[in-house]
Coordinates of N, CA and C in Angstrom, one line a residue:
M283 N 62.0 161.7 89.3 CA 62.7 161.7 90.6 C 64.0 160.6 90.3
P284 N 65.2 161.2 91.0 CA 66.3 160.4 90.8 C 66.5 159.0 91.9
V285 N 67.1 158.2 91.1 CA 67.2 157.0 92.0 C 68.6 157.0 92.7
T286 N 68.7 156.8 94.0 CA 69.8 156.9 94.6 C 70.1 155.5 95.2
T287 N 71.3 155.1 95.4 CA 71.7 153.6 95.8 C 72.5 154.0 97.1
K288 N 72.2 153.4 98.1 CA 73.2 153.6 99.6 C 74.2 152.5 99.4
V289 N 75.2 153.2 99.7 CA 76.6 152.2 99.8 C 76.8 152.0 101.3
L290 N 76.9 150.5 101.4 CA 76.9 150.0 102.5 C 78.3 149.9 103.0
T291 N 78.5 150.0 104.4 CA 79.9 149.6 105.0 C 80.1 148.2 104.7
P292 N 81.6 148.1 104.8 CA 82.1 146.7 104.8 C 81.5 145.9 106.0
A293 N 81.2 146.5 107.2 CA 80.7 146.0 108.6 C 79.1 145.4 108.1
A294 N 78.4 146.4 107.3 CA 77.0 146.1 107.3 C 76.9 144.8 106.3
E295 N 77.9 145.1 105.0 CA 77.8 143.9 104.2 C 78.2 142.6 105.0
R296 N 79.2 142.3 105.8 CA 79.4 141.4 106.5 C 78.2 140.9 107.4
A297 N 77.5 141.9 107.9 CA 76.3 141.4 108.7 C 75.1 140.9 108.0
L298 N 75.1 141.6 106.9 CA 74.0 141.1 106.0 C 74.4 139.7 105.3
A299 N 75.5 139.3 105.2 CA 76.1 137.9 104.7 C 75.7 137.2 105.8
E300 N 76.0 137.3 107.0 CA 75.9 136.5 108.3 C 74.7 136.1 108.4
A301 N 73.8 137.1 108.3 CA 72.4 136.9 108.5 C 71.7 136.0 107.4
A302 N 72.1 136.3 106.2 CA 71.9 135.2 105.0 C 72.3 133.7 105.3
R303 N 73.5 133.6 105.7 CA 74.0 132.3 106.2 C 73.1 131.7 107.1
R304 N 72.9 132.4 108.4 CA 72.0 131.8 109.5 C 70.6 131.4 109.1
R305 N 70.1 132.3 108.1 CA 68.8 132.1 107.7 C 68.9 130.6 106.8
A306 N 69.8 130.6 105.9 CA 70.1 129.4 105.3 C 70.1 128.2 105.9
E307 N 70.9 128.2 107.3 CA 71.1 127.0 108.1 C 69.6 126.7 108.9
I308 N 68.9 127.6 109.2 CA 67.6 127.2 109.6 C 66.8 126.7 108.7
D309 N 66.5 127.3 107.5 CA 65.6 126.6 106.3 C 66.4 125.4 106.2
G310 N 67.6 125.0 106.1 CA 68.2 123.8 105.5 C 67.7 122.8 106.9
K311 N 67.7 123.1 108.0 CA 67.3 122.3 109.3 C 65.6 122.2 109.1
A312 N 65.2 123.1 108.7 CA 63.6 122.9 108.7 C 63.2 121.9 107.6
N313 N 63.9 121.9 106.4 CA 63.8 121.1 105.5 C 64.0 119.7 105.7
E314 N 65.1 119.6 106.5 CA 65.5 118.3 106.8 C 64.7 117.5 107.9
L315 N 64.1 118.4 108.6 CA 63.3 117.8 110.0 C 61.8 117.5 109.2
A316 N 61.4 118.2 108.3 CA 60.4 118.0 107.6 C 60.0 116.7 106.7
R317 N 61.4 116.3 106.4 CA 61.3 114.9 105.6 C 61.2 113.7 106.7
Q318 N 61.8 114.0 107.9 CA 61.5 112.9 108.8 C 59.9 112.6 109.3
R319 N 59.7 111.5 109.4 CA 58.6 111.3 110.1 C 58.3 111.2 111.5
E320 N 57.4 111.6 111.8 CA 57.2 112.2 113.3 C 56.4 110.7 113.9
I321 N 56.5 110.2 115.0 CA 56.1 109.2 115.3 C 55.1 109.6 117.0
N322 N 54.0 109.5 117.1 CA 53.2 110.0 118.2 C 53.5 111.3 118.6
G323 N 53.4 112.1 117.5 CA 53.6 113.6 117.6 C 52.6 114.5 118.1
R324 N 52.5 115.5 118.4 CA 51.5 116.3 118.7 C 50.4 116.9 117.6
G325 N 51.0 116.8 116.5 CA 50.3 117.2 115.1 C 50.7 118.9 115.0
G326 N 50.4 119.1 113.7 CA 50.4 120.5 113.3 C 52.1 120.8 112.7
L327 N 52.4 122.2 112.5 CA 53.8 122.3 112.1 C 54.8 122.1 113.3
E328 N 55.9 121.9 112.7 CA 56.9 121.5 113.8 C 57.7 123.0 114.3
P329 N 58.2 123.1 115.3 CA 58.7 124.4 115.7 C 60.3 124.4 115.4
V330 N 60.6 124.4 114.2 CA 61.9 124.4 113.8 C 62.8 125.7 113.5
R331 N 61.8 126.6 113.3 CA 62.3 128.1 112.8 C 63.5 128.6 113.9
Y332 N 62.8 128.4 115.1 CA 63.6 129.0 116.2 C 63.5 128.2 117.3
D333 N 63.5 126.8 117.0 CA 63.4 125.6 118.1 C 62.6 126.0 119.3
D334 N 61.4 126.6 118.9 CA 60.4 127.1 119.9 C 59.2 126.3 119.6
W335 N 58.4 125.9 120.7 CA 57.0 125.2 120.5 C 56.1 126.3 120.5
E336 N 55.0 126.5 119.8 CA 54.0 127.4 120.0 C 52.6 126.7 120.1
V337 N 51.9 127.0 121.2 CA 50.6 126.5 121.1 C 49.7 127.6 121.7
K338 N 48.6 127.8 121.1 CA 47.5 128.9 121.2 C 48.4 130.3 121.6
G339 N 49.2 130.5 120.6 CA 49.8 131.8 120.6 C 50.8 131.9 121.8
I340 N 51.1 130.9 122.6 CA 52.1 131.0 123.9 C 53.4 130.1 123.1
A341 N 54.9 130.7 123.1 CA 55.7 130.0 122.8 C 56.7 129.8 124.0
S342 N 57.0 128.4 124.0 CA 58.1 127.9 125.0 C 59.2 127.2 124.4
D343 N 60.2 127.3 124.9 CA 61.5 126.6 124.3 C 62.1 125.2 125.0
F344 N 61.2 124.6 125.3 CA 61.7 123.4 126.0 C 60.5 122.2 125.5

């Protein structure tokens, strides 16, 4: 079976590069916050990925 490669438009390449840059920023922020010590926190994972809190499957952004 021949292997075909899809050629991306310049707009698609820019969009993918922008998405990768945003993911890197979010992951960098998560790593920075993970190094900080939390005082009197709620415990569990920090809501750094999209700045939302999640408790029992319900997310809130405040």
